Amino acid sequence: MLEVLGRETSANVQKVRWLCEEIGLPYEHTNLGGPFGGTDTPEYLALNPNKRVPTIIDDGYVLWESNACVQYLASIHAEGSWWPTDAKIRGSAQRWMDFALGTLAPAHGPVFSGLIRTAPEKRNADAIAAGRDNFSAQLAIMDRYLGESEYIAGPDITMGDIGPAPFVYRWFNMPIEREDYPNLKRWYDSMAARPVFKKIVIDIGLQ
Amino acid sequence: MLRVIGRKTSSNVMKVLWACAELGLDFEREDLGGPFGGNDSPEYLALNPNGVVPTIVDDDFVLWESNSILRYLAHEHGHGTLWPTDARTRARAERWMDWQLSVLSPALGPVFRGLVRTPEAERDMAVIGKARDAAAGAMAILDRYLGETAFVGGPEFSMGDIPVGIGTYRWFALPIEREDFPNVKRWYDALTEREGYQEHIMLPME
């Protein structure tokens, strides 16, 4: 059976679990990393020299980097739905996965780690405020785009929605000031209405 | 004809140019970004609300995010070469594309900008030094992996080698201390034999 290694509170692990459960792919989940530790062991480094989570093992095949894991599983098990077969729709979906990885996640990082994973007395309020402004600016780009498209890559949900959604959950749930992004809100509400998203992302909460 | 928008000195634009060379694809390139400006124009933002380069226009299809452009062009024009048809090989290649975006580029970026795009008097050598150490840590991960495989996706060159290959050129070209990473060096030497790499990547840094 497919193994998914990585703590359930990691947005990157959530992406992989979310896809698996949407497509009914059975997997065995092991919490690892963060408070669970285990990313520095020789056994884990042999699987993933990058020391981060998630790592997946699919019948002996080892893969890490969460978006690559999502694309791999979707291409094998969900071609034509989560992995769009149309090259232009797929290109658009991948674009938003890359945007989430290279732009949105780093922008949200200082806010999330500052407010959720740092004790109040140790927080750097200026860094958190600057991070919030940057996070908001990136979400404005998504909002603009979602004004023209129901899901991130067109009329149907795809793997492209999985990349940014766990970070957008954090935007709507962290104790921060929020600008009004109506298209982003409509899109996020459609994510939040999915039972799997609720189970894998919302019910885990901010940790 | 394929339009590629973005200055050729951008490592992200370079990915597209090198891929086009590998695929034998004709394109027209327009300078934009950096010293050329234009990122903030309404016309460009209508194509790319993210305001960075590159953007491609292929007939009427507009795409931005360099690694996604690379995947798209590889899929359309490089089945079995840049685009591995085996799902596991392709995923290995894509993993290193993601890793360039999430690990290598954030580590190496401050070194490159500090030493190449910042006047000497304004350089923060502490920041540059710390980033160099992070970049060396990233190269150590790559070196370990390349001990087991000729290219990042497997025995053959693929799209996965392109983003990491561009960062690696900078690693070897920047005036910094470098640890000995023999597997990276062997792989890098193989890249330097490719025409597209020579033409678009192995250039003076600016």
Tab-separated table of N, CA and C in Angstrom, chain A residues 4-66:
chain	number	residue	atom	x	y	z
A	4	VAL	N	2.492	7.353	3.130
A	4	VAL	CA	2.682	8.802	3.163
A	4	VAL	C	3.315	9.140	4.508
A	5	LEU	N	4.540	9.651	4.449
A	5	LEU	CA	5.273	9.991	5.669
A	5	LEU	C	5.266	11.501	5.870
A	6	GLY	N	4.833	11.940	7.039
A	6	GLY	CA	4.847	13.372	7.331
A	6	GLY	C	3.689	13.754	8.232
A	7	ARG	N	3.966	14.688	9.139
A	7	ARG	CA	2.961	15.060	10.146
A	7	ARG	C	1.730	15.690	9.496
A	8	GLU	N	0.582	15.405	10.105
A	8	GLU	CA	-0.700	15.830	9.533
A	8	GLU	C	-0.893	17.343	9.574
A	9	THR	N	-0.082	18.057	10.355
A	9	THR	CA	-0.216	19.512	10.468
A	9	THR	C	0.550	20.257	9.371
A	10	SER	N	1.313	19.546	8.575
A	10	SER	CA	2.093	20.188	7.508
A	10	SER	C	1.202	20.429	6.292
A	11	ALA	N	1.183	21.659	5.802
A	11	ALA	CA	0.394	21.973	4.604
A	11	ALA	C	0.846	21.111	3.427
A	12	ASN	N	2.126	20.800	3.377
A	12	ASN	CA	2.640	20.017	2.258
A	12	ASN	C	2.204	18.559	2.331
A	13	VAL	N	2.116	18.051	3.539
A	13	VAL	CA	1.580	16.692	3.713
A	13	VAL	C	0.082	16.688	3.404
A	14	GLN	N	-0.588	17.748	3.825
A	14	GLN	CA	-2.034	17.833	3.586
A	14	GLN	C	-2.385	17.749	2.096
A	15	LYS	N	-1.533	18.349	1.256
A	15	LYS	CA	-1.800	18.296	-0.189
A	15	LYS	C	-1.905	16.845	-0.669
A	16	VAL	N	-0.950	16.036	-0.237
A	16	VAL	CA	-0.886	14.649	-0.703
A	16	VAL	C	-2.056	13.840	-0.143
A	17	ARG	N	-2.341	14.006	1.143
A	17	ARG	CA	-3.444	13.252	1.761
A	17	ARG	C	-4.782	13.673	1.146
A	18	TRP	N	-4.908	14.962	0.872
A	18	TRP	CA	-6.149	15.474	0.284
A	18	TRP	C	-6.413	14.783	-1.059
A	19	LEU	N	-5.399	14.740	-1.902
A	19	LEU	CA	-5.585	14.088	-3.207
A	19	LEU	C	-5.944	12.615	-3.025
A	20	CYS	N	-5.174	11.922	-2.191
A	20	CYS	CA	-5.419	10.481	-2.003
A	20	CYS	C	-6.871	10.225	-1.607
A	21	GLU	N	-7.374	11.019	-0.680
A	21	GLU	CA	-8.729	10.755	-0.184
A	21	GLU	C	-9.791	11.187	-1.180
A	22	GLU	N	-9.521	12.208	-1.970
A	22	GLU	CA	-10.488	12.612	-3.007
A	22	GLU	C	-10.647	11.511	-4.055
A	23	ILE	N	-9.532	10.849	-4.379
A	23	ILE	CA	-9.605	9.850	-5.466
A	23	ILE	C	-9.762	8.426	-4.923
A	24	GLY	N	-9.933	8.315	-3.596
A	24	GLY	CA	-10.172	6.990	-3.014
A	24	GLY	C	-8.969	6.072	-3.075
A	25	LEU	N	-7.786	6.652	-2.971
A	25	LEU	CA	-6.555	5.870	-3.019
A	25	LEU	C	-6.154	5.506	-1.582
A	26	PRO	N	-6.168	4.220	-1.234
A	26	PRO	CA	-5.807	3.855	0.141
A	26	PRO	C	-4.330	4.160	0.411
A	27	TYR	N	-4.027	4.611	1.614
A	27	TYR	CA	-2.638	4.881	1.973
A	27	TYR	C	-2.472	4.708	3.472
A	28	GLU	N	-1.221	4.450	3.836
A	28	GLU	CA	-0.896	4.327	5.245
A	28	GLU	C	-0.153	5.590	5.637
A	29	HIS	N	-0.649	6.287	6.626
A	29	HIS	CA	-0.064	7.576	7.003
A	29	HIS	C	0.758	7.457	8.283
A	30	THR	N	1.952	8.028	8.280
A	30	THR	CA	2.806	8.056	9.472
A	30	THR	C	3.175	9.497	9.789
A	31	ASN	N	2.847	9.944	10.988
A	31	ASN	CA	3.260	11.290	11.410
A	31	ASN	C	4.768	11.317	11.610
A	32	LEU	N	5.409	12.333	11.069
A	32	LEU	CA	6.875	12.419	11.131
A	32	LEU	C	7.244	13.880	10.910
A	33	GLY	N	8.291	14.330	11.570
A	33	GLY	CA	8.709	15.731	11.425
A	33	GLY	C	8.067	16.609	12.487
A	34	GLY	N	8.571	17.837	12.643
A	34	GLY	CA	8.047	18.747	13.664
A	34	GLY	C	8.126	18.095	15.035
A	35	PRO	N	7.061	18.170	15.841
A	35	PRO	CA	7.107	17.592	17.193
A	35	PRO	C	7.297	16.080	17.185
A	36	PHE	N	7.002	15.424	16.083
A	36	PHE	CA	7.163	13.968	16.014
A	36	PHE	C	8.618	13.584	15.757
A	37	GLY	N	9.412	14.503	15.225
A	37	GLY	CA	10.816	14.214	14.924
A	37	GLY	C	10.951	13.157	13.843
A	38	GLY	N	12.158	12.623	13.736
A	38	GLY	CA	12.380	11.493	12.823
A	38	GLY	C	12.882	11.882	11.447
A	39	THR	N	13.020	13.182	11.173
A	39	THR	CA	13.498	13.545	9.830
A	39	THR	C	15.028	13.538	9.757
A	40	ASP	N	15.701	13.400	10.912
A	40	ASP	CA	17.167	13.389	10.921
A	40	ASP	C	17.750	11.981	11.018
A	41	THR	N	16.908	10.967	11.019
A	41	THR	CA	17.440	9.613	11.175
A	41	THR	C	18.085	9.147	9.868
A	42	PRO	N	19.082	8.275	9.983
A	42	PRO	CA	19.701	7.730	8.757
A	42	PRO	C	18.667	7.065	7.849
A	43	GLU	N	17.658	6.437	8.449
A	43	GLU	CA	16.638	5.742	7.643
A	43	GLU	C	15.851	6.760	6.808
A	44	TYR	N	15.483	7.884	7.440
A	44	TYR	CA	14.693	8.873	6.687
A	44	TYR	C	15.558	9.586	5.649
A	45	LEU	N	16.794	9.906	6.033
A	45	LEU	CA	17.685	10.586	5.081
A	45	LEU	C	17.986	9.721	3.860
A	46	ALA	N	17.965	8.422	4.063
A	46	ALA	CA	18.185	7.529	2.909
A	46	ALA	C	17.008	7.643	1.938
A	47	LEU	N	15.830	7.908	2.471
A	47	LEU	CA	14.656	8.098	1.613
A	47	LEU	C	14.637	9.510	1.041
A	48	ASN	N	14.952	10.485	1.914
A	48	ASN	CA	14.783	11.897	1.541
A	48	ASN	C	15.914	12.743	2.104
A	49	PRO	N	16.963	12.942	1.310
A	49	PRO	CA	18.117	13.712	1.799
A	49	PRO	C	17.780	15.178	2.049
A	50	ASN	N	16.608	15.614	1.600
A	50	ASN	CA	16.178	17.007	1.795
A	50	ASN	C	15.611	17.218	3.195
A	51	LYS	N	15.373	16.142	3.939
A	51	LYS	CA	14.973	16.156	5.357
A	51	LYS	C	13.619	16.784	5.632
A	52	ARG	N	12.819	17.015	4.618
A	52	ARG	CA	11.517	17.625	4.870
A	52	ARG	C	10.415	16.574	4.699
A	53	VAL	N	9.185	16.984	4.979
A	53	VAL	CA	8.041	16.115	4.724
A	53	VAL	C	7.167	16.793	3.681
A	54	PRO	N	6.410	16.009	2.914
A	54	PRO	CA	6.230	14.552	2.957
A	54	PRO	C	7.241	13.811	2.097
A	55	THR	N	7.291	12.506	2.348
A	55	THR	CA	7.892	11.542	1.422
A	55	THR	C	6.826	10.482	1.176
A	56	ILE	N	6.719	9.997	-0.048
A	56	ILE	CA	5.811	8.883	-0.298
A	56	ILE	C	6.610	7.677	-0.770
A	57	ILE	N	6.071	6.498	-0.463
A	57	ILE	CA	6.665	5.253	-0.966
A	57	ILE	C	5.535	4.478	-1.638
A	58	ASP	N	5.672	4.306	-2.933
A	58	ASP	CA	4.638	3.642	-3.727
A	58	ASP	C	5.227	2.340	-4.260
A	59	ASP	N	4.988	1.274	-3.534
A	59	ASP	CA	5.469	-0.031	-3.969
A	59	ASP	C	6.979	0.007	-4.256
A	60	GLY	N	7.726	0.542	-3.304
A	60	GLY	CA	9.181	0.594	-3.437
A	60	GLY	C	9.721	1.846	-4.107
A	61	TYR	N	8.840	2.600	-4.740
A	61	TYR	CA	9.270	3.839	-5.421
A	61	TYR	C	9.153	5.010	-4.446
A	62	VAL	N	10.269	5.671	-4.208
A	62	VAL	CA	10.316	6.742	-3.218
A	62	VAL	C	10.282	8.092	-3.919
A	63	LEU	N	9.438	9.000	-3.425
A	63	LEU	CA	9.370	10.336	-4.013
A	63	LEU	C	9.151	11.358	-2.909
A	64	TRP	N	9.763	12.526	-3.050
A	64	TRP	CA	9.517	13.651	-2.147
A	64	TRP	C	9.402	14.910	-2.968
A	65	GLU	N	9.085	16.029	-2.333
A	65	GLU	CA	8.596	17.302	-2.890
A	65	GLU	C	7.092	17.129	-3.121
A	66	SER	N	6.337	17.832	-2.296
A	66	SER	CA	4.897	17.571	-2.226
A	66	SER	C	4.178	17.754	-3.558
